PDB file of C-alpha atoms and ligand atoms in Angstrom:
ATOM      1  CA  UNK D  14      -9.705  13.578 -58.569  1.00  0.00           C
ATOM      2  CA  UNK D  15      -6.199  14.899 -58.091  1.00  0.00           C
ATOM      3  CA  UNK D  16      -3.378  12.371 -57.903  1.00  0.00           C
ATOM      4  CA  UNK D  17      -2.570  11.399 -54.334  1.00  0.00           C
ATOM      5  CA  UNK D  18       0.679  12.859 -53.014  1.00  0.00           C
ATOM      6  CA  UNK D  19       1.372   9.657 -51.130  1.00  0.00           C
ATOM      7  CA  UNK D  20       0.020   6.183 -51.742  1.00  0.00           C
ATOM      8  CA  UNK D  21       0.819   3.111 -49.714  1.00  0.00           C
ATOM      9  CA  UNK D  22      -0.171  -0.279 -51.049  1.00  0.00           C
ATOM     10  CA  UNK D  23      -0.366  -3.520 -49.103  1.00  0.00           C
ATOM     11  CA  UNK D  24       2.199  -2.561 -46.471  1.00  0.00           C
ATOM     12  CA  UNK D  25       2.877  -5.387 -44.048  1.00  0.00           C
ATOM     13  CA  UNK D  26       5.351  -5.790 -41.224  1.00  0.00           C
ATOM     14  CA  UNK D  27       5.627  -8.602 -38.700  1.00  0.00           C
ATOM     15  CA  UNK D  28       7.641  -8.694 -35.501  1.00  0.00           C
ATOM     16  CA  UNK D  29       8.011 -12.435 -34.967  1.00  0.00           C
ATOM     17  CA  UNK D  30       4.489 -13.865 -34.930  1.00  0.00           C
ATOM     18  CA  UNK D  31       2.891 -10.427 -34.461  1.00  0.00           C
ATOM     19  CA  UNK D  32       1.531  -8.715 -37.573  1.00  0.00           C
ATOM     20  CA  UNK D  33       2.069  -5.058 -36.634  1.00  0.00           C
ATOM     21  CA  UNK D  34       0.726  -3.858 -40.003  1.00  0.00           C
ATOM     22  CA  UNK D  35      -1.206  -6.213 -42.218  1.00  0.00           C
ATOM     23  CA  UNK D  36      -1.814  -5.336 -45.870  1.00  0.00           C
ATOM     24  CA  UNK D  37      -2.442  -1.626 -45.266  1.00  0.00           C
ATOM     25  CA  UNK D  38      -3.486   0.488 -48.241  1.00  0.00           C
ATOM     26  CA  UNK D  39      -4.312   4.186 -48.081  1.00  0.00           C
ATOM     27  CA  UNK D  40      -3.570   7.452 -49.823  1.00  0.00           C
ATOM     28  CA  UNK D  41      -2.959  11.058 -48.907  1.00  0.00           C
ATOM     29  CA  UNK D  42      -4.463  13.631 -51.232  1.00  0.00           C
ATOM     30  CA  UNK D  43      -3.466  17.246 -51.862  1.00  0.00           C
ATOM     31  CA  UNK D  44      -4.695  19.642 -49.171  1.00  0.00           C
ATOM     32  CA  UNK D  45      -6.152  17.067 -46.807  1.00  0.00           C
ATOM     33  CA  UNK D  46      -5.670  16.086 -43.207  1.00  0.00           C
ATOM     34  CA  UNK D  47      -6.008  12.324 -43.107  1.00  0.00           C
ATOM     35  CA  UNK D  48      -6.124  10.966 -39.563  1.00  0.00           C
ATOM     36  CA  UNK D  49      -4.906   7.487 -38.711  1.00  0.00           C
ATOM     37  CA  UNK D  50      -6.599   6.257 -35.550  1.00  0.00           C
ATOM     38  CA  UNK D  51      -6.854   3.021 -33.648  1.00  0.00           C
ATOM     39  CA  UNK D  52      -6.294   1.535 -30.200  1.00  0.00           C
ATOM     40  CA  UNK D  53      -2.845   1.336 -28.637  1.00  0.00           C
ATOM     41  CA  UNK D  54      -0.709  -1.233 -30.400  1.00  0.00           C
ATOM     42  CA  UNK D  55      -2.793  -1.082 -33.590  1.00  0.00           C
ATOM     43  CA  UNK D  56       0.339  -0.476 -35.684  1.00  0.00           C
ATOM     44  CA  UNK D  57       0.020   3.257 -36.353  1.00  0.00           C
ATOM     45  CA  UNK D  58       3.601   4.164 -35.452  1.00  0.00           C
ATOM     46  CA  UNK D  59       4.948   1.115 -37.262  1.00  0.00           C
ATOM     47  CA  UNK D  60       3.102   2.250 -40.380  1.00  0.00           C
ATOM     48  CA  UNK D  61       4.622   5.743 -40.256  1.00  0.00           C
ATOM     49  CA  UNK D  62       8.077   4.235 -39.729  1.00  0.00           C
ATOM     50  CA  UNK D  63       7.637   2.149 -42.874  1.00  0.00           C
ATOM     51  CA  UNK D  64       6.526   5.199 -44.844  1.00  0.00           C
ATOM     52  CA  UNK D  65       9.503   7.326 -43.793  1.00  0.00           C
ATOM     53  CA  UNK D  66      11.966   4.471 -44.342  1.00  0.00           C
ATOM     54  CA  UNK D  67      12.892   3.736 -40.756  1.00  0.00           C
ATOM     55  CA  UNK D  68      11.509   0.191 -40.934  1.00  0.00           C
ATOM     56  CA  UNK D  69      11.652  -1.938 -44.076  1.00  0.00           C
ATOM     57  CA  UNK D  70       8.269  -3.510 -44.874  1.00  0.00           C
ATOM     58  CA  UNK D  71       7.966  -7.260 -45.420  1.00  0.00           C
ATOM     59  CA  UNK D  72       5.597  -6.577 -48.321  1.00  0.00           C
ATOM     60  CA  UNK D  73       3.939  -3.678 -50.091  1.00  0.00           C
ATOM     61  CA  UNK D  74       5.137  -0.375 -51.471  1.00  0.00           C
ATOM     62  CA  UNK D  75       5.179   3.335 -50.824  1.00  0.00           C
ATOM     63  CA  UNK D  76       4.641   5.685 -53.761  1.00  0.00           C
ATOM     64  CA  UNK D  77       5.428   9.329 -53.082  1.00  0.00           C
ATOM     65  CA  UNK D  78       4.872  11.995 -55.712  1.00  0.00           C
ATOM     66  CA  UNK D  79       4.623   9.271 -58.337  1.00  0.00           C
ATOM     67  CA  UNK D  80       7.829   7.548 -57.333  1.00  0.00           C
ATOM     68  CA  UNK D  81       8.253   4.118 -55.730  1.00  0.00           C
ATOM     69  CA  UNK D  82      10.450   4.656 -52.670  1.00  0.00           C
ATOM     70  CA  UNK D  83      11.784   1.106 -52.436  1.00  0.00           C
ATOM     71  CA  UNK D  84      15.442   1.179 -51.445  1.00  0.00           C
ATOM     72  CA  UNK D  85      15.497   4.835 -50.404  1.00  0.00           C
ATOM     73  CA  UNK D  86      16.637   5.537 -46.855  1.00  0.00           C
ATOM     74  CA  UNK D  87      15.219   8.041 -44.356  1.00  0.00           C
ATOM     75  CA  UNK D  88      17.438  10.891 -45.530  1.00  0.00           C
ATOM     76  CA  UNK D  89      16.619  10.361 -49.208  1.00  0.00           C
ATOM     77  CA  UNK D  90      12.885  10.342 -48.455  1.00  0.00           C
ATOM     78  CA  UNK D  91      13.245  13.518 -46.399  1.00  0.00           C
ATOM     79  CA  UNK D  92      15.000  15.185 -49.341  1.00  0.00           C
ATOM     80  CA  UNK D  93      12.004  14.293 -51.522  1.00  0.00           C
ATOM     81  CA  UNK D  94       9.823  16.271 -49.092  1.00  0.00           C
ATOM     82  CA  UNK D  95       8.647  13.825 -46.458  1.00  0.00           C
ATOM     83  CA  UNK D  96       8.420  15.849 -43.272  1.00  0.00           C
ATOM     84  CA  UNK D  97       8.404  13.579 -40.242  1.00  0.00           C
ATOM     85  CA  UNK D  98       7.022  14.574 -36.855  1.00  0.00           C
ATOM     86  CA  UNK D  99       8.661  17.646 -35.491  1.00  0.00           C
ATOM     87  CA  UNK D 100      11.634  16.659 -33.438  1.00  0.00           C
ATOM     88  CA  UNK D 101      12.484  18.692 -30.360  1.00  0.00           C
ATOM     89  CA  UNK D 102      15.965  17.213 -30.372  1.00  0.00           C
ATOM     90  CA  UNK D 103      16.774  19.095 -33.578  1.00  0.00           C
ATOM     91  CA  UNK D 104      16.633  22.478 -31.783  1.00  0.00           C
ATOM     92  CA  UNK D 105      19.890  24.039 -30.597  1.00  0.00           C
ATOM     93  CA  UNK D 106      18.984  25.220 -27.073  1.00  0.00           C
ATOM     94  CA  UNK D 107      21.413  28.123 -26.748  1.00  0.00           C
ATOM     95  CA  UNK D 108      20.726  29.630 -30.161  1.00  0.00           C
ATOM     96  CA  UNK D 109      17.887  32.062 -30.731  1.00  0.00           C
ATOM     97  CA  UNK D 110      14.644  31.253 -32.480  1.00  0.00           C
ATOM     98  CA  UNK D 111      15.872  33.067 -35.604  1.00  0.00           C
ATOM     99  CA  UNK D 112      19.253  31.318 -35.533  1.00  0.00           C
ATOM    100  CA  UNK D 113      17.594  27.912 -35.260  1.00  0.00           C
ATOM    101  CA  UNK D 114      15.355  28.748 -38.214  1.00  0.00           C
ATOM    102  CA  UNK D 115      18.427  29.952 -40.130  1.00  0.00           C
ATOM    103  CA  UNK D 116      20.168  26.638 -39.458  1.00  0.00           C
ATOM    104  CA  UNK D 117      17.226  24.815 -41.006  1.00  0.00           C
ATOM    105  CA  UNK D 118      17.100  27.126 -44.021  1.00  0.00           C
ATOM    106  CA  UNK D 119      20.816  26.811 -44.521  1.00  0.00           C
ATOM    107  CA  UNK D 120      20.695  23.031 -44.108  1.00  0.00           C
ATOM    108  CA  UNK D 121      17.910  22.819 -46.682  1.00  0.00           C
ATOM    109  CA  UNK D 122      19.974  24.853 -49.122  1.00  0.00           C
ATOM    110  CA  UNK D 123      22.674  22.197 -48.809  1.00  0.00           C
ATOM    111  CA  UNK D 124      25.304  24.499 -47.325  1.00  0.00           C
ATOM    112  CA  UNK D 125      27.737  23.373 -44.668  1.00  0.00           C
ATOM    113  CA  UNK D 126      27.294  24.398 -41.042  1.00  0.00           C
ATOM    114  CA  UNK D 127      30.867  25.713 -41.169  1.00  0.00           C
ATOM    115  CA  UNK D 128      29.548  28.721 -43.038  1.00  0.00           C
ATOM    116  CA  UNK D 129      26.823  29.475 -40.517  1.00  0.00           C
ATOM    117  CA  UNK D 130      28.244  32.908 -39.642  1.00  0.00           C
ATOM    118  CA  UNK D 131      28.172  33.863 -43.302  1.00  0.00           C
ATOM    119  CA  UNK D 132      24.608  32.567 -43.589  1.00  0.00           C
ATOM    120  CA  UNK D 133      23.506  34.772 -40.708  1.00  0.00           C
ATOM    121  CA  UNK D 134      24.541  37.769 -42.805  1.00  0.00           C
ATOM    122  CA  UNK D 135      22.801  36.538 -45.976  1.00  0.00           C
ATOM    123  CA  UNK D 136      19.608  38.568 -46.484  1.00  0.00           C
ATOM    124  CA  UNK D 137      17.933  35.983 -48.740  1.00  0.00           C
ATOM    125  CA  UNK D 138      18.325  33.237 -46.134  1.00  0.00           C
ATOM    126  CA  UNK D 139      17.271  35.581 -43.321  1.00  0.00           C
ATOM    127  CA  UNK D 140      14.160  36.534 -45.232  1.00  0.00           C
ATOM    128  CA  UNK D 141      13.180  32.908 -45.729  1.00  0.00           C
ATOM    129  CA  UNK D 142      13.745  32.148 -42.049  1.00  0.00           C
ATOM    130  CA  UNK D 143      11.510  35.083 -41.069  1.00  0.00           C
ATOM    131  CA  UNK D 144       8.788  33.901 -43.462  1.00  0.00           C
ATOM    132  CA  UNK D 145       8.786  30.393 -41.961  1.00  0.00           C
ATOM    133  CA  UNK D 146       8.686  31.812 -38.431  1.00  0.00           C
ATOM    134  CA  UNK D 147       5.746  33.981 -39.355  1.00  0.00           C
ATOM    135  CA  UNK D 148       3.901  31.034 -40.932  1.00  0.00           C
ATOM    136  CA  UNK D 149       4.470  29.035 -37.749  1.00  0.00           C
ATOM    137  CA  UNK D 150       3.158  31.843 -35.540  1.00  0.00           C
ATOM    138  CA  UNK D 151       6.450  32.941 -33.977  1.00  0.00           C
ATOM    139  CA  UNK D 152       6.690  36.531 -35.169  1.00  0.00           C
ATOM    140  CA  UNK D 153       8.056  38.663 -32.355  1.00  0.00           C
ATOM    141  CA  UNK D 154       9.946  35.754 -30.748  1.00  0.00           C
ATOM    142  CA  UNK D 155      12.964  35.784 -33.101  1.00  0.00           C
ATOM    143  CA  UNK D 156      15.452  36.887 -30.442  1.00  0.00           C
ATOM    144  CA  UNK D 157      14.354  34.423 -27.732  1.00  0.00           C
ATOM    145  CA  UNK D 158      16.677  31.522 -26.928  1.00  0.00           C
ATOM    146  CA  UNK D 159      15.201  28.162 -27.930  1.00  0.00           C
ATOM    147  CA  UNK D 160      15.528  26.844 -24.371  1.00  0.00           C
ATOM    148  CA  UNK D 161      13.371  29.714 -23.071  1.00  0.00           C
ATOM    149  CA  UNK D 162      10.392  28.745 -25.247  1.00  0.00           C
ATOM    150  CA  UNK D 163       7.287  27.061 -23.901  1.00  0.00           C
ATOM    151  CA  UNK D 164       6.529  23.528 -25.055  1.00  0.00           C
ATOM    152  CA  UNK D 165       3.961  24.842 -27.544  1.00  0.00           C
ATOM    153  CA  UNK D 166       6.393  27.429 -28.898  1.00  0.00           C
ATOM    154  CA  UNK D 167       9.054  24.763 -29.380  1.00  0.00           C
ATOM    155  CA  UNK D 168       6.588  22.805 -31.485  1.00  0.00           C
ATOM    156  CA  UNK D 169       6.001  25.950 -33.538  1.00  0.00           C
ATOM    157  CA  UNK D 170       9.732  26.396 -34.047  1.00  0.00           C
ATOM    158  CA  UNK D 171       9.976  22.783 -35.164  1.00  0.00           C
ATOM    159  CA  UNK D 172       7.233  23.478 -37.684  1.00  0.00           C
ATOM    160  CA  UNK D 173       9.088  26.563 -38.940  1.00  0.00           C
ATOM    161  CA  UNK D 174      12.191  24.415 -39.358  1.00  0.00           C
ATOM    162  CA  UNK D 175      10.228  21.702 -41.137  1.00  0.00           C
ATOM    163  CA  UNK D 176       8.892  24.337 -43.558  1.00  0.00           C
ATOM    164  CA  UNK D 177      12.464  25.148 -44.549  1.00  0.00           C
ATOM    165  CA  UNK D 178      12.664  21.688 -46.109  1.00  0.00           C
ATOM    166  CA  UNK D 179       9.839  22.539 -48.546  1.00  0.00           C
ATOM    167  CA  UNK D 180       7.728  19.603 -47.351  1.00  0.00           C
ATOM    168  CA  UNK D 181       5.421  17.806 -49.766  1.00  0.00           C
ATOM    169  CA  UNK D 182       3.718  15.771 -47.033  1.00  0.00           C
ATOM    170  CA  UNK D 183       3.658  15.861 -43.238  1.00  0.00           C
ATOM    171  CA  UNK D 184       3.681  12.603 -41.276  1.00  0.00           C
ATOM    172  CA  UNK D 185       2.845  13.439 -37.697  1.00  0.00           C
ATOM    173  CA  UNK D 186       2.828  10.845 -34.926  1.00  0.00           C
ATOM    174  CA  UNK D 187       0.903  12.351 -32.004  1.00  0.00           C
ATOM    175  CA  UNK D 188       2.199  15.906 -32.358  1.00  0.00           C
ATOM    176  CA  UNK D 189      -0.108  17.137 -29.599  1.00  0.00           C
ATOM    177  CA  UNK D 190       1.154  14.673 -27.001  1.00  0.00           C
ATOM    178  CA  UNK D 191       2.257  16.415 -23.822  1.00  0.00           C
ATOM    179  CA  UNK D 192       0.713  19.744 -24.761  1.00  0.00           C
ATOM    180  CA  UNK D 193      -1.858  21.565 -22.693  1.00  0.00           C
ATOM    181  CA  UNK D 194      -5.287  22.124 -24.186  1.00  0.00           C
ATOM    182  CA  UNK D 195      -4.410  25.658 -25.292  1.00  0.00           C
ATOM    183  CA  UNK D 196      -1.209  24.565 -27.029  1.00  0.00           C
ATOM    184  CA  UNK D 197      -3.024  21.653 -28.662  1.00  0.00           C
ATOM    185  CA  UNK D 198      -5.756  23.973 -29.931  1.00  0.00           C
ATOM    186  CA  UNK D 199      -3.148  26.349 -31.381  1.00  0.00           C
ATOM    187  CA  UNK D 200      -1.319  23.480 -33.036  1.00  0.00           C
ATOM    188  CA  UNK D 201      -4.635  22.256 -34.422  1.00  0.00           C
ATOM    189  CA  UNK D 202      -5.292  25.661 -35.973  1.00  0.00           C
ATOM    190  CA  UNK D 203      -1.844  25.623 -37.467  1.00  0.00           C
ATOM    191  CA  UNK D 204      -2.294  22.159 -38.956  1.00  0.00           C
ATOM    192  CA  UNK D 205      -5.502  23.438 -40.522  1.00  0.00           C
ATOM    193  CA  UNK D 206      -3.409  26.036 -42.374  1.00  0.00           C
ATOM    194  CA  UNK D 207      -0.348  23.857 -43.044  1.00  0.00           C
ATOM    195  CA  UNK D 208      -2.353  21.296 -44.975  1.00  0.00           C
ATOM    196  CA  UNK D 209      -2.728  23.755 -47.817  1.00  0.00           C
ATOM    197  CA  UNK D 210       1.041  23.752 -48.117  1.00  0.00           C
ATOM    198  CA  UNK D 211       1.314  19.965 -47.887  1.00  0.00           C
ATOM    199  CA  UNK D 212      -1.206  17.294 -46.872  1.00  0.00           C
ATOM    200  CA  UNK D 213      -0.944  15.774 -43.404  1.00  0.00           C
ATOM    201  CA  UNK D 214      -1.127  12.162 -42.272  1.00  0.00           C
ATOM    202  CA  UNK D 215      -1.977  12.628 -38.602  1.00  0.00           C
ATOM    203  CA  UNK D 216      -1.885  10.114 -35.777  1.00  0.00           C
ATOM    204  CA  UNK D 217      -3.771  11.590 -32.860  1.00  0.00           C
ATOM    205  CA  UNK D 218      -5.382  10.204 -29.713  1.00  0.00           C
ATOM    206  CA  UNK D 219      -7.691  13.119 -29.000  1.00  0.00           C
ATOM    207  CA  UNK D 220     -10.844  12.156 -30.855  1.00  0.00           C
ATOM    208  CA  UNK D 221     -12.332  15.644 -30.589  1.00  0.00           C
ATOM    209  CA  UNK D 222      -9.269  17.030 -32.372  1.00  0.00           C
ATOM    210  CA  UNK D 223      -9.419  14.238 -34.954  1.00  0.00           C
ATOM    211  CA  UNK D 224     -13.080  14.821 -35.733  1.00  0.00           C
ATOM    212  CA  UNK D 225     -12.599  18.590 -35.836  1.00  0.00           C
ATOM    213  CA  UNK D 226      -9.475  18.664 -38.016  1.00  0.00           C
ATOM    214  CA  UNK D 227      -9.691  15.726 -40.386  1.00  0.00           C
ATOM    215  CA  UNK D 228     -11.013  15.469 -43.899  1.00  0.00           C
ATOM    216  CA  UNK D 229     -10.753  11.697 -43.870  1.00  0.00           C
ATOM    217  CA  UNK D 230     -10.044   9.059 -41.246  1.00  0.00           C
ATOM    218  CA  UNK D 231      -8.557   5.582 -41.528  1.00  0.00           C
ATOM    219  CA  UNK D 232      -9.127   3.188 -38.643  1.00  0.00           C
ATOM    220  CA  UNK D 233      -6.489   0.579 -37.897  1.00  0.00           C
ATOM    221  CA  UNK D 234      -7.147  -2.372 -35.569  1.00  0.00           C
ATOM    222  CA  UNK D 235      -4.586  -5.140 -34.999  1.00  0.00           C
ATOM    223  CA  UNK D 236      -2.634  -3.899 -38.002  1.00  0.00           C
ATOM    224  CA  UNK D 237      -5.566  -3.996 -40.420  1.00  0.00           C
ATOM    225  CA  UNK D 238      -7.617  -1.182 -41.913  1.00  0.00           C
ATOM    226  CA  UNK D 239     -11.216  -1.681 -40.803  1.00  0.00           C
ATOM    227  CA  UNK D 240     -12.582   1.536 -42.307  1.00  0.00           C
ATOM    228  CA  UNK D 241     -11.569   4.576 -44.345  1.00  0.00           C
ATOM    229  CA  UNK D 242     -13.852   7.478 -45.073  1.00  0.00           C
ATOM    230  CA  UNK D 243     -14.986  10.972 -44.356  1.00  0.00           C
ATOM    231  CA  UNK D 244     -15.517  11.966 -40.745  1.00  0.00           C
ATOM    232  CA  UNK D 245     -19.287  11.512 -40.881  1.00  0.00           C
ATOM    233  CA  UNK D 246     -18.913   8.012 -42.359  1.00  0.00           C
ATOM    234  CA  UNK D 247     -16.437   6.958 -39.687  1.00  0.00           C
ATOM    235  CA  UNK D 248     -18.576   8.336 -36.872  1.00  0.00           C
ATOM    236  CA  UNK D 249     -21.549   6.355 -38.173  1.00  0.00           C
ATOM    237  CA  UNK D 250     -19.674   3.129 -38.979  1.00  0.00           C
ATOM    238  CA  UNK D 251     -20.988   0.392 -36.617  1.00  0.00           C
ATOM    239  CA  UNK D 252     -17.799  -1.649 -36.859  1.00  0.00           C
ATOM    240  CA  UNK D 253     -15.723   1.371 -35.878  1.00  0.00           C
ATOM    241  CA  UNK D 254     -18.021   2.145 -32.981  1.00  0.00           C
ATOM    242  CA  UNK D 255     -17.926  -1.430 -31.742  1.00  0.00           C
ATOM    243  CA  UNK D 256     -14.269  -2.219 -32.244  1.00  0.00           C
ATOM    244  CA  UNK D 257     -12.442   1.055 -31.901  1.00  0.00           C
ATOM    245  CA  UNK D 258     -14.530   3.285 -29.688  1.00  0.00           C
ATOM    246  CA  UNK D 259     -15.413   0.270 -27.532  1.00  0.00           C
ATOM    247  CA  UNK D 260     -11.744  -0.602 -27.110  1.00  0.00           C
ATOM    248  CA  UNK D 261     -10.771   2.926 -26.170  1.00  0.00           C
ATOM    249  CA  UNK D 262     -13.283   3.569 -23.426  1.00  0.00           C
TER     250      UNK D 262
HETATM  251  P1  LIG T  13       0.575   2.106 -32.157  1.00  0.00           P
HETATM  252  O1  LIG T  13       1.480   3.197 -32.608  1.00  0.00           O
HETATM  253  O2  LIG T  13      -0.678   1.986 -32.953  1.00  0.00           O
HETATM  254  O3  LIG T  13       0.272   2.179 -30.689  1.00  0.00           O
HETATM  255  P2  LIG T  13       2.842   0.403 -32.757  1.00  0.00           P
HETATM  256  O4  LIG T  13       3.043   0.533 -34.211  1.00  0.00           O
HETATM  257  O5  LIG T  13       3.769   1.150 -31.870  1.00  0.00           O
HETATM  258  O6  LIG T  13       1.321   0.702 -32.381  1.00  0.00           O
HETATM  259  O7  LIG T  13       2.960  -1.131 -32.352  1.00  0.00           O
HETATM  260  C1  LIG T  13       2.207  -2.139 -33.017  1.00  0.00           C
HETATM  261  C2  LIG T  13       2.552  -3.475 -32.393  1.00  0.00           C
HETATM  262  O8  LIG T  13       3.875  -3.844 -32.768  1.00  0.00           O
HETATM  263  C3  LIG T  13       2.521  -3.480 -30.874  1.00  0.00           C
HETATM  264  O9  LIG T  13       2.035  -4.729 -30.433  1.00  0.00           O
HETATM  265  C4  LIG T  13       3.971  -3.296 -30.504  1.00  0.00           C
HETATM  266  O10 LIG T  13       4.250  -3.867 -29.245  1.00  0.00           O
HETATM  267  C5  LIG T  13       4.687  -4.029 -31.614  1.00  0.00           C
HETATM  268  N1  LIG T  13       6.005  -3.473 -31.940  1.00  0.00           N
HETATM  269  C6  LIG T  13       6.258  -2.204 -32.357  1.00  0.00           C
HETATM  270  N2  LIG T  13       7.567  -2.040 -32.604  1.00  0.00           N
HETATM  271  C7  LIG T  13       8.154  -3.236 -32.337  1.00  0.00           C
HETATM  272  C8  LIG T  13       9.505  -3.722 -32.402  1.00  0.00           C
HETATM  273  N3  LIG T  13      10.509  -2.926 -32.824  1.00  0.00           N
HETATM  274  N4  LIG T  13       9.737  -5.003 -32.065  1.00  0.00           N
HETATM  275  C9  LIG T  13       8.734  -5.817 -31.664  1.00  0.00           C
HETATM  276  N5  LIG T  13       7.446  -5.428 -31.585  1.00  0.00           N
HETATM  277  C10 LIG T  13       7.148  -4.155 -31.910  1.00  0.00           C
HETATM  278 MG1  LIG T  14       2.248   4.858 -31.641  1.00  0.00          MG
END
């Protein structure tokens, strides 16, 4: 089996007496969508925050592309290719779709924003920005201002901008939240393609989407992993049915 891109071992984090994550171990393999599910408060978001370096774990380690990330901050982990959930706030509302993508490409190349005008005239950077927009499904929308995009299109632009960072893994905390069913379906299709570029650890509430998109599923309850496996195994797991599906309905 191929080496996992990301491996977390025994990650634990308490808030006072509450164990938000409790000895969590899982891996993310090349090309897969690995869903992390569980009832509200199970510790899913806390786990992602420990992986990206936003919260320091009490115990355990995160190994990314063969490297122990202990001591690395959020920015350093992002530079290694950890692509966090797409963040709407990173869009510049009064710039066009292409200009926003150019900002991301330029930022990823390490250049200063002061030279943005020069970057806009650089054919190599423009070409890369167009390629990312095409991959994200935004061809034909290059000239539209970011603030004129629909919610679903903004998500696509965020994906295009994330691609500029040459991601090695996507860590997505409920990326479909707030989207209509059509937008969510489109995003689902896109995730199905993106995983070939970099595997995806996906937190998602919509169980239909999870079952449709995932290669593997890990179930977290009260901070602990109660099951990991392929979709068919998780569907059939009596403990998952009792604890998780029971708690959700
Ligand atoms: P999920 O994303 O699975 O819904 P979270 O990771 O957000 O769960 O939260 C797990 C538990 O930890 C919850 O009980 C939540 O209230 C608690 N929690 C999360 N963040 C903090 C924090 N910064 N301080 C105290 N408690 C927190
Ligand atoms: Mg959460």
